[in-house]
PDB file of C-alpha atoms in Angstrom:
ATOM      1  CA  MET A   1     -22.357 -13.175 -11.638  1.00 74.00           C
ATOM      2  CA  LEU A   2     -22.642  -9.313 -11.200  1.00 82.00           C
ATOM      3  CA  ALA A   3     -23.089  -9.667  -7.626  1.00 85.00           C
ATOM      4  CA  SER A   4     -19.842 -11.869  -7.540  1.00 85.00           C
ATOM      5  CA  ILE A   5     -18.136  -9.081  -9.724  1.00 85.00           C
ATOM      6  CA  LEU A   6     -19.325  -6.664  -7.496  1.00 90.00           C
ATOM      7  CA  ALA A   7     -18.108  -8.269  -4.413  1.00 91.00           C
ATOM      8  CA  SER A   8     -14.922  -9.357  -5.153  1.00 91.00           C
ATOM      9  CA  GLY A   9     -14.056  -6.694  -7.397  1.00 91.00           C
ATOM     10  CA  LEU A  10     -14.744  -3.889  -4.742  1.00 93.00           C
ATOM     11  CA  ALA A  11     -12.637  -6.257  -2.181  1.00 94.00           C
ATOM     12  CA  ALA A  12      -9.514  -6.497  -4.385  1.00 93.00           C
ATOM     13  CA  GLY A  13      -9.698  -2.891  -5.115  1.00 94.00           C
ATOM     14  CA  ALA A  14      -9.905  -1.926  -1.584  1.00 95.00           C
ATOM     15  CA  ILE A  15      -6.642  -3.845  -1.136  1.00 96.00           C
ATOM     16  CA  TYR A  16      -5.017  -2.125  -4.028  1.00 95.00           C
ATOM     17  CA  ALA A  17      -6.405   1.006  -2.868  1.00 95.00           C
ATOM     18  CA  LEU A  18      -4.626   0.972   0.454  1.00 96.00           C
ATOM     19  CA  VAL A  19      -1.374  -0.203  -1.063  1.00 96.00           C
ATOM     20  CA  GLY A  20      -1.584   2.814  -3.367  1.00 94.00           C
ATOM     21  CA  VAL A  21      -2.040   5.118  -0.062  1.00 95.00           C
ATOM     22  CA  THR A  22       0.870   3.391   1.147  1.00 95.00           C
ATOM     23  CA  TYR A  23       3.081   4.525  -1.632  1.00 95.00           C
ATOM     24  CA  ASN A  24       1.682   7.696  -1.092  1.00 93.00           C
ATOM     25  CA  THR A  25       2.610   7.893   2.305  1.00 94.00           C
ATOM     26  CA  MET A  26       6.241   7.360   1.922  1.00 93.00           C
ATOM     27  CA  PHE A  27       6.450   9.270  -0.815  1.00 92.00           C
ATOM     28  CA  SER A  28       4.941  12.621   0.704  1.00 88.00           C
ATOM     29  CA  THR A  29       7.627  12.990   3.021  1.00 87.00           C
ATOM     30  CA  SER A  30      10.630  11.684   0.997  1.00 87.00           C
ATOM     31  CA  ARG A  31       9.883  12.083  -2.678  1.00 86.00           C
ATOM     32  CA  VAL A  32      10.697   8.425  -2.950  1.00 87.00           C
ATOM     33  CA  MET A  33       8.820   5.761  -4.524  1.00 87.00           C
ATOM     34  CA  SER A  34       9.362   2.859  -2.185  1.00 90.00           C
ATOM     35  CA  PHE A  35       8.639  -0.490  -3.647  1.00 91.00           C
ATOM     36  CA  THR A  36       8.274  -2.120  -0.408  1.00 93.00           C
ATOM     37  CA  ALA A  37       4.719  -1.036  -0.435  1.00 94.00           C
ATOM     38  CA  GLY A  38       3.273  -4.403  -1.640  1.00 94.00           C
ATOM     39  CA  GLN A  39       5.634  -6.370   0.762  1.00 96.00           C
ATOM     40  CA  LEU A  40       4.193  -4.611   3.823  1.00 96.00           C
ATOM     41  CA  ALA A  41       0.826  -5.421   2.534  1.00 96.00           C
ATOM     42  CA  MET A  42       2.108  -9.146   2.348  1.00 96.00           C
ATOM     43  CA  LEU A  43       3.618  -9.048   5.507  1.00 96.00           C
ATOM     44  CA  GLY A  44       0.290  -7.802   6.981  1.00 96.00           C
ATOM     45  CA  GLY A  45      -1.402 -11.491   6.170  1.00 95.00           C
ATOM     46  CA  VAL A  46       1.835 -13.167   6.982  1.00 96.00           C
ATOM     47  CA  PHE A  47       2.170 -11.690  10.568  1.00 96.00           C
ATOM     48  CA  GLY A  48      -1.712 -11.890  11.003  1.00 95.00           C
ATOM     49  CA  SER A  49      -1.786 -15.709  10.274  1.00 95.00           C
ATOM     50  CA  MET A  50       1.182 -16.206  12.298  1.00 95.00           C
ATOM     51  CA  PHE A  51       0.177 -14.516  15.441  1.00 96.00           C
ATOM     52  CA  THR A  52      -3.684 -15.954  15.455  1.00 94.00           C
ATOM     53  CA  LEU A  53      -3.258 -19.119  13.856  1.00 93.00           C
ATOM     54  CA  LYS A  54       0.348 -20.655  14.533  1.00 92.00           C
ATOM     55  CA  LEU A  55       0.618 -19.020  18.191  1.00 93.00           C
ATOM     56  CA  GLY A  56      -2.928 -18.554  18.803  1.00 92.00           C
ATOM     57  CA  LEU A  57      -3.066 -15.416  19.917  1.00 94.00           C
ATOM     58  CA  PRO A  58      -6.762 -13.672  20.060  1.00 94.00           C
ATOM     59  CA  ILE A  59      -7.613 -11.766  16.882  1.00 94.00           C
ATOM     60  CA  ALA A  60      -7.070  -8.282  18.214  1.00 94.00           C
ATOM     61  CA  VAL A  61      -3.741  -8.967  19.992  1.00 96.00           C
ATOM     62  CA  GLY A  62      -2.791 -10.536  16.576  1.00 95.00           C
ATOM     63  CA  PHE A  63      -3.948  -7.426  14.550  1.00 96.00           C
ATOM     64  CA  VAL A  64      -1.966  -5.180  17.125  1.00 96.00           C
ATOM     65  CA  LEU A  65       1.072  -6.798  16.675  1.00 97.00           C
ATOM     66  CA  THR A  66       0.781  -7.351  12.995  1.00 97.00           C
ATOM     67  CA  LEU A  67       0.497  -3.492  12.621  1.00 97.00           C
ATOM     68  CA  LEU A  68       3.330  -3.088  15.193  1.00 97.00           C
ATOM     69  CA  CYS A  69       5.622  -5.383  12.873  1.00 97.00           C
ATOM     70  CA  CYS A  70       4.833  -3.583   9.936  1.00 97.00           C
ATOM     71  CA  ALA A  71       5.545  -0.417  11.176  1.00 97.00           C
ATOM     72  CA  VAL A  72       8.961  -1.567  12.195  1.00 97.00           C
ATOM     73  CA  ILE A  73       9.680  -2.597   8.619  1.00 96.00           C
ATOM     74  CA  GLY A  74       8.499   0.569   7.444  1.00 95.00           C
ATOM     75  CA  ILE A  75      11.079   2.434   9.760  1.00 96.00           C
ATOM     76  CA  ILE A  76      13.936  -0.044   8.629  1.00 95.00           C
ATOM     77  CA  THR A  77      12.981   0.650   5.434  1.00 95.00           C
ATOM     78  CA  GLU A  78      13.476   4.400   5.838  1.00 93.00           C
ATOM     79  CA  PHE A  79      16.797   3.910   7.413  1.00 93.00           C
ATOM     80  CA  VAL A  80      18.713   1.224   5.240  1.00 92.00           C
ATOM     81  CA  ALA A  81      17.098   2.120   1.809  1.00 90.00           C
ATOM     82  CA  VAL A  82      16.222   5.637   1.458  1.00 90.00           C
ATOM     83  CA  ARG A  83      18.101   7.678   4.224  1.00 88.00           C
ATOM     84  CA  PRO A  84      21.175   6.906   2.317  1.00 86.00           C
ATOM     85  CA  VAL A  85      19.691   7.663  -1.150  1.00 84.00           C
ATOM     86  CA  LEU A  86      18.558  11.057  -0.046  1.00 81.00           C
ATOM     87  CA  LYS A  87      22.401  12.008   1.048  1.00 76.00           C
ATOM     88  CA  SER A  88      23.377  10.883  -2.327  1.00 71.00           C
ATOM     89  CA  LEU A  89      23.385  13.497  -5.311  1.00 58.00           C
ATOM     90  CA  ASP A  90      21.946  10.373  -7.772  1.00 64.00           C
ATOM     91  CA  GLN A  91      18.478  10.148  -5.694  1.00 64.00           C
ATOM     92  CA  HIS A  92      17.150   8.010  -8.561  1.00 72.00           C
ATOM     93  CA  LEU A  93      19.128   5.176  -6.456  1.00 78.00           C
ATOM     94  CA  TYR A  94      15.768   4.557  -4.651  1.00 79.00           C
ATOM     95  CA  VAL A  95      14.889   2.291  -7.501  1.00 81.00           C
ATOM     96  CA  LEU A  96      17.476  -0.036  -6.544  1.00 86.00           C
ATOM     97  CA  SER A  97      17.452   0.345  -2.822  1.00 89.00           C
ATOM     98  CA  THR A  98      14.024  -0.159  -2.367  1.00 92.00           C
ATOM     99  CA  LEU A  99      13.531  -2.848  -4.971  1.00 91.00           C
ATOM    100  CA  ALA A 100      16.551  -4.816  -2.886  1.00 92.00           C
ATOM    101  CA  VAL A 101      14.882  -4.274   0.581  1.00 94.00           C
ATOM    102  CA  ALA A 102      11.688  -5.659  -1.053  1.00 94.00           C
ATOM    103  CA  LEU A 103      13.290  -8.390  -2.574  1.00 94.00           C
ATOM    104  CA  MET A 104      15.109  -9.472   0.793  1.00 95.00           C
ATOM    105  CA  ILE A 105      11.592  -8.923   2.350  1.00 95.00           C
ATOM    106  CA  GLN A 106      10.082 -11.592   0.138  1.00 95.00           C
ATOM    107  CA  GLN A 107      13.149 -14.150   0.302  1.00 94.00           C
ATOM    108  CA  ILE A 108      13.604 -13.870   4.197  1.00 95.00           C
ATOM    109  CA  THR A 109       9.595 -14.523   4.213  1.00 95.00           C
ATOM    110  CA  ALA A 110       9.827 -17.354   1.652  1.00 95.00           C
ATOM    111  CA  ILE A 111      12.869 -18.974   3.836  1.00 94.00           C
ATOM    112  CA  LYS A 112      10.912 -18.584   7.371  1.00 92.00           C
ATOM    113  CA  TRP A 113       7.187 -18.832   6.259  1.00 93.00           C
ATOM    114  CA  GLY A 114       7.195 -21.224   3.582  1.00 89.00           C
ATOM    115  CA  THR A 115       6.650 -21.195  -0.093  1.00 90.00           C
ATOM    116  CA  GLU A 116       3.007 -22.450   0.156  1.00 92.00           C
ATOM    117  CA  PRO A 117      -0.213 -20.212   0.819  1.00 92.00           C
ATOM    118  CA  GLN A 118      -1.167 -20.476   4.320  1.00 92.00           C
ATOM    119  CA  PRO A 119      -4.787 -19.924   5.635  1.00 92.00           C
ATOM    120  CA  PHE A 120      -5.979 -16.663   7.277  1.00 93.00           C
ATOM    121  CA  PRO A 121      -8.418 -16.999  10.233  1.00 90.00           C
ATOM    122  CA  ARG A 122     -11.811 -15.532   9.927  1.00 88.00           C
ATOM    123  CA  ILE A 123     -12.240 -12.388  11.819  1.00 87.00           C
ATOM    124  CA  ALA A 124     -15.628 -11.968  12.543  1.00 80.00           C
ATOM    125  CA  GLY A 125     -17.317 -14.928  11.358  1.00 76.00           C
ATOM    126  CA  PHE A 126     -20.269 -13.314   9.631  1.00 76.00           C
ATOM    127  CA  GLY A 127     -21.841 -13.860   6.252  1.00 73.00           C
ATOM    128  CA  GLU A 128     -21.992 -16.186   3.235  1.00 78.00           C
ATOM    129  CA  GLY A 129     -21.407 -16.149  -0.483  1.00 78.00           C
ATOM    130  CA  VAL A 130     -21.181 -12.405  -1.672  1.00 80.00           C
ATOM    131  CA  LEU A 131     -22.046 -11.111   1.868  1.00 85.00           C
ATOM    132  CA  ASP A 132     -19.170 -12.933   3.298  1.00 88.00           C
ATOM    133  CA  GLU A 133     -16.933 -11.297   5.563  1.00 90.00           C
ATOM    134  CA  LYS A 134     -13.554 -11.731   3.292  1.00 90.00           C
ATOM    135  CA  PHE A 135     -15.061  -9.444   0.469  1.00 92.00           C
ATOM    136  CA  TRP A 136     -16.586  -6.830   2.821  1.00 92.00           C
ATOM    137  CA  LEU A 137     -13.813  -6.463   5.532  1.00 93.00           C
ATOM    138  CA  PRO A 138     -10.998  -4.738   3.220  1.00 95.00           C
ATOM    139  CA  VAL A 139     -13.947  -2.215   2.004  1.00 95.00           C
ATOM    140  CA  LEU A 140     -14.292  -1.590   5.588  1.00 95.00           C
ATOM    141  CA  ALA A 141     -10.872  -1.027   6.475  1.00 95.00           C
ATOM    142  CA  CYS A 142     -10.251   1.112   3.655  1.00 95.00           C
ATOM    143  CA  ALA A 143     -13.157   3.184   4.621  1.00 95.00           C
ATOM    144  CA  VAL A 144     -11.950   3.588   8.257  1.00 95.00           C
ATOM    145  CA  THR A 145      -8.224   4.004   7.141  1.00 95.00           C
ATOM    146  CA  ILE A 146      -8.893   6.780   4.657  1.00 94.00           C
ATOM    147  CA  ILE A 147     -11.118   8.779   7.021  1.00 95.00           C
ATOM    148  CA  GLY A 148      -8.657   8.036   9.759  1.00 94.00           C
ATOM    149  CA  LEU A 149      -5.917   9.549   7.372  1.00 94.00           C
ATOM    150  CA  GLU A 150      -7.933  12.520   6.572  1.00 92.00           C
ATOM    151  CA  TRP A 151      -8.712  13.544  10.297  1.00 94.00           C
ATOM    152  CA  LEU A 152      -5.095  12.890  11.044  1.00 93.00           C
ATOM    153  CA  TYR A 153      -3.872  15.617   8.089  1.00 91.00           C
ATOM    154  CA  ARG A 154      -6.606  18.009   8.613  1.00 89.00           C
ATOM    155  CA  ARG A 155      -7.163  18.008  12.282  1.00 88.00           C
ATOM    156  CA  THR A 156      -3.784  17.313  14.087  1.00 90.00           C
ATOM    157  CA  LEU A 157      -0.545  19.087  14.192  1.00 89.00           C
ATOM    158  CA  VAL A 158       1.604  16.082  13.404  1.00 88.00           C
ATOM    159  CA  GLY A 159      -0.923  15.766  10.318  1.00 88.00           C
ATOM    160  CA  ARG A 160      -0.631  19.212   9.385  1.00 89.00           C
ATOM    161  CA  ALA A 161       3.357  18.885   9.710  1.00 88.00           C
ATOM    162  CA  PHE A 162       3.137  15.961   7.407  1.00 87.00           C
ATOM    163  CA  LEU A 163       1.382  17.921   4.689  1.00 85.00           C
ATOM    164  CA  ALA A 164       3.868  20.776   5.004  1.00 85.00           C
ATOM    165  CA  ILE A 165       6.524  18.848   4.398  1.00 84.00           C
ATOM    166  CA  ALA A 166       4.809  16.994   1.220  1.00 81.00           C
ATOM    167  CA  GLU A 167       4.312  20.482   0.017  1.00 80.00           C
ATOM    168  CA  ASP A 168       7.549  22.018   0.290  1.00 77.00           C
ATOM    169  CA  ASN A 169      10.208  20.031   2.392  1.00 76.00           C
ATOM    170  CA  PHE A 170      12.759  23.047   2.033  1.00 77.00           C
ATOM    171  CA  ALA A 171      10.489  25.554   3.425  1.00 77.00           C
ATOM    172  CA  ALA A 172       9.212  23.517   6.493  1.00 77.00           C
ATOM    173  CA  ARG A 173      12.618  22.543   7.509  1.00 78.00           C
ATOM    174  CA  ALA A 174      13.674  26.242   7.427  1.00 77.00           C
ATOM    175  CA  LEU A 175      10.694  26.809   9.668  1.00 77.00           C
ATOM    176  CA  GLY A 176      11.920  24.347  12.118  1.00 80.00           C
ATOM    177  CA  LEU A 177      10.014  21.118  11.518  1.00 84.00           C
ATOM    178  CA  PRO A 178      11.984  18.073  12.337  1.00 86.00           C
ATOM    179  CA  GLU A 179      11.785  16.661   8.579  1.00 85.00           C
ATOM    180  CA  ARG A 180      13.938  13.566   9.420  1.00 87.00           C
ATOM    181  CA  ASN A 181      11.479  12.592  12.290  1.00 90.00           C
ATOM    182  CA  LEU A 182       8.561  13.515  10.510  1.00 91.00           C
ATOM    183  CA  ARG A 183       9.930  11.298   7.406  1.00 92.00           C
ATOM    184  CA  VAL A 184      10.707   8.041  10.044  1.00 94.00           C
ATOM    185  CA  ALA A 185       7.087   8.699  11.228  1.00 94.00           C
ATOM    186  CA  SER A 186       5.442   8.565   7.944  1.00 94.00           C
ATOM    187  CA  TYR A 187       7.268   5.281   7.177  1.00 96.00           C
ATOM    188  CA  ALA A 188       5.682   3.813  10.293  1.00 96.00           C
ATOM    189  CA  LEU A 189       2.389   5.262   9.275  1.00 96.00           C
ATOM    190  CA  ALA A 190       2.766   3.683   5.810  1.00 96.00           C
ATOM    191  CA  GLY A 191       3.797   0.300   7.452  1.00 96.00           C
ATOM    192  CA  VAL A 192       0.474   0.458   9.305  1.00 97.00           C
ATOM    193  CA  VAL A 193      -1.637   1.080   6.285  1.00 96.00           C
ATOM    194  CA  GLY A 194       0.434  -1.596   4.592  1.00 96.00           C
ATOM    195  CA  GLY A 195      -0.395  -4.185   7.425  1.00 96.00           C
ATOM    196  CA  ILE A 196      -4.383  -3.034   7.614  1.00 97.00           C
ATOM    197  CA  ALA A 197      -4.316  -3.932   3.715  1.00 96.00           C
ATOM    198  CA  GLY A 198      -2.758  -7.393   4.139  1.00 95.00           C
ATOM    199  CA  PHE A 199      -4.612  -8.177   7.381  1.00 96.00           C
ATOM    200  CA  SER A 200      -8.087  -7.224   6.250  1.00 94.00           C
ATOM    201  CA  GLY A 201      -7.232  -9.138   2.969  1.00 94.00           C
ATOM    202  CA  GLY A 202      -5.795 -12.080   4.505  1.00 93.00           C
ATOM    203  CA  GLN A 203      -8.813 -14.237   3.808  1.00 93.00           C
ATOM    204  CA  LEU A 204      -8.797 -13.346   0.072  1.00 92.00           C
ATOM    205  CA  LEU A 205      -5.598 -13.226  -0.807  1.00 92.00           C
ATOM    206  CA  LEU A 206      -4.151 -16.097   1.873  1.00 91.00           C
ATOM    207  CA  ALA A 207      -0.872 -15.486   3.709  1.00 94.00           C
ATOM    208  CA  PHE A 208       1.825 -15.996   0.701  1.00 94.00           C
ATOM    209  CA  PHE A 209       4.878 -14.757   0.364  1.00 93.00           C
ATOM    210  CA  ALA A 210       4.413 -14.066  -3.353  1.00 93.00           C
ATOM    211  CA  ASN A 211       1.493 -11.811  -2.831  1.00 94.00           C
ATOM    212  CA  GLY A 212       4.191  -8.852  -2.458  1.00 93.00           C
ATOM    213  CA  ALA A 213       5.428  -8.559  -5.763  1.00 91.00           C
ATOM    214  CA  LEU A 214       1.707  -9.059  -7.172  1.00 90.00           C
ATOM    215  CA  LEU A 215       0.644  -6.095  -4.520  1.00 93.00           C
ATOM    216  CA  ASN A 216       3.597  -3.727  -5.707  1.00 93.00           C
ATOM    217  CA  PHE A 217       2.105  -3.578  -9.089  1.00 89.00           C
ATOM    218  CA  TYR A 218      -1.626  -3.622  -8.725  1.00 91.00           C
ATOM    219  CA  GLY A 219      -0.864  -1.178  -5.888  1.00 91.00           C
ATOM    220  CA  PHE A 220       0.847   1.031  -7.917  1.00 90.00           C
ATOM    221  CA  VAL A 221      -1.579   1.500 -10.786  1.00 88.00           C
ATOM    222  CA  PRO A 222      -4.068   3.242  -8.290  1.00 89.00           C
ATOM    223  CA  VAL A 223      -1.419   5.702  -7.878  1.00 89.00           C
ATOM    224  CA  ALA A 224      -0.637   6.127 -11.213  1.00 84.00           C
ATOM    225  CA  LEU A 225      -4.463   6.303 -12.461  1.00 82.00           C
ATOM    226  CA  GLY A 226      -5.071   8.750  -9.352  1.00 82.00           C
ATOM    227  CA  GLY A 227      -2.229  11.116  -9.358  1.00 77.00           C
ATOM    228  CA  LEU A 228       1.022  10.435  -7.214  1.00 81.00           C
ATOM    229  CA  GLY A 229       0.327  11.864  -3.833  1.00 81.00           C
ATOM    230  CA  ASN A 230      -3.207  12.020  -4.190  1.00 85.00           C
ATOM    231  CA  ASN A 231      -5.044   9.354  -1.459  1.00 89.00           C
ATOM    232  CA  ARG A 232      -8.835  10.119  -2.722  1.00 88.00           C
ATOM    233  CA  GLY A 233      -7.313   9.336  -6.241  1.00 87.00           C
ATOM    234  CA  ALA A 234      -5.903   6.086  -5.110  1.00 90.00           C
ATOM    235  CA  ILE A 235      -9.073   5.259  -3.423  1.00 93.00           C
ATOM    236  CA  ILE A 236     -11.072   6.072  -6.646  1.00 91.00           C
ATOM    237  CA  GLY A 237      -8.350   4.228  -8.972  1.00 89.00           C
ATOM    238  CA  GLY A 238      -8.020   1.036  -6.982  1.00 92.00           C
ATOM    239  CA  LEU A 239     -11.894   0.373  -6.377  1.00 92.00           C
ATOM    240  CA  ALA A 240     -11.959   1.229 -10.180  1.00 90.00           C
ATOM    241  CA  LEU A 241      -9.077  -1.162 -10.783  1.00 90.00           C
ATOM    242  CA  GLY A 242     -10.505  -3.913  -8.700  1.00 91.00           C
ATOM    243  CA  LEU A 243     -13.774  -3.847 -10.914  1.00 90.00           C
ATOM    244  CA  PHE A 244     -12.262  -3.992 -13.761  1.00 89.00           C
ATOM    245  CA  GLN A 245      -9.810  -6.696 -13.194  1.00 88.00           C
ATOM    246  CA  GLN A 246     -12.677  -8.888 -11.556  1.00 88.00           C
ATOM    247  CA  ALA A 247     -14.894  -8.205 -14.781  1.00 86.00           C
ATOM    248  CA  ALA A 248     -12.126  -9.361 -16.957  1.00 85.00           C
ATOM    249  CA  ASN A 249     -11.606 -12.269 -14.955  1.00 85.00           C
ATOM    250  CA  PHE A 250     -15.342 -13.406 -15.802  1.00 83.00           C
ATOM    251  CA  LEU A 251     -15.562 -12.329 -19.438  1.00 80.00           C
ATOM    252  CA  VAL A 252     -12.136 -13.191 -20.926  1.00 77.00           C
ATOM    253  CA  GLY A 253     -10.231 -15.118 -17.773  1.00 72.00           C
ATOM    254  CA  GLY A 254      -6.722 -16.185 -16.862  1.00 66.00           C
ATOM    255  CA  ILE A 255      -3.849 -14.323 -18.041  1.00 70.00           C
ATOM    256  CA  PHE A 256      -6.013 -11.962 -20.572  1.00 71.00           C
ATOM    257  CA  SER A 257      -7.339 -10.445 -17.601  1.00 74.00           C
ATOM    258  CA  SER A 258      -3.682  -9.025 -16.573  1.00 76.00           C
ATOM    259  CA  VAL A 259      -3.180  -8.065 -20.217  1.00 79.00           C
ATOM    260  CA  ALA A 260      -6.701  -5.924 -20.031  1.00 76.00           C
ATOM    261  CA  VAL A 261      -5.214  -4.476 -16.818  1.00 78.00           C
ATOM    262  CA  PHE A 262      -1.950  -3.314 -18.365  1.00 80.00           C
ATOM    263  CA  THR A 263      -3.823  -2.057 -21.804  1.00 81.00           C
ATOM    264  CA  LEU A 264      -6.007   0.052 -19.403  1.00 77.00           C
ATOM    265  CA  PHE A 265      -3.008   1.408 -17.385  1.00 78.00           C
ATOM    266  CA  ILE A 266      -0.927   2.328 -20.746  1.00 81.00           C
ATOM    267  CA  VAL A 267      -4.128   4.223 -22.220  1.00 80.00           C
ATOM    268  CA  VAL A 268      -4.814   6.109 -19.101  1.00 77.00           C
ATOM    269  CA  LEU A 269      -0.960   6.950 -18.640  1.00 77.00           C
ATOM    270  CA  LEU A 270      -0.918   8.275 -22.491  1.00 80.00           C
ATOM    271  CA  ALA A 271      -4.191  10.344 -22.319  1.00 78.00           C
ATOM    272  CA  ALA A 272      -2.911  11.746 -18.491  1.00 73.00           C
ATOM    273  CA  PRO A 273       0.471  11.271 -17.656  1.00 70.00           C
ATOM    274  CA  GLN A 274      -0.312  13.133 -14.361  1.00 67.00           C
ATOM    275  CA  GLY A 275      -2.954  10.916 -13.443  1.00 65.00           C
ATOM    276  CA  LEU A 276      -7.098  11.225 -13.597  1.00 66.00           C
ATOM    277  CA  PHE A 277      -6.749  13.421 -10.510  1.00 67.00           C
ATOM    278  CA  GLY A 278      -3.391  14.573 -10.442  1.00 59.00           C
ATOM    279  CA  ALA A 279      -2.523  18.303 -11.407  1.00 54.00           C
ATOM    280  CA  SER A 280      -0.043  19.023 -14.126  1.00 51.00           C
ATOM    281  CA  THR A 281       3.030  20.221 -12.971  1.00 49.00           C
ATOM    282  CA  ALA A 282       4.727  23.723 -14.219  1.00 46.00           C
ATOM    283  CA  ARG A 283       8.308  23.680 -14.866  1.00 44.00           C
ATOM    284  CA  ARG A 284      10.548  26.861 -15.823  1.00 44.00           C
ATOM    285  CA  VAL A 285      12.592  26.710 -19.254  1.00 39.00           C
TER     286      VAL A 285
END
């Protein structure tokens, strides 16, 4: 039982963590919490199943095409739901605009793909039981993604420009950084991260249109636990959430595990509104 809790909990937690990183990537350059993060992960599973099973393409080709499609969806989100809001005086309209795009993605997927969960192919074909690849591919994908993002942000000029925009977009714009282009690039990058989450977790979650709404919530919890904009905190929060959720499934089961997750979420926010790893912000009064 302990091995099953650890394997399934780490797998689910890695997927939640990647969705949390998707939230952070979009937020960093726009200061907008886009509720399409979970939908991008859902599309990662749907596109992956479509390219590899329905169209019969090799796994590697299907993976690349999945990431390209998710990146395009991310860019469309920036153009349709984010850019018009940033020009508005009431910038909190992103709650409605991004939620509307998320619902449109979900409904179009349901119409075109179907409302029943579809299978996802085995990728590497190794392992059985708790050593099955469906448990460890999300963990491996999460590790590789966070290492790649750290390298991008710390070792490349584009990554440092992302950090500059995230730190102070007005100062970065004054220095001549192309804020709009960087924001579009960050949404494309968020689409890639979401696609990785859905593709690596496809065997565990299946290719199902309703996964988007589920991942939207469970991906937001690590962001709240780890601190908004903190990718390392999102990873730790996601893994902790996955382990806690699976332990609750084994102990109380069913709907009560969701109640336990909600309770933990509320308790942490009451104790640390800025998140466990987030820094409190100062405000001039």
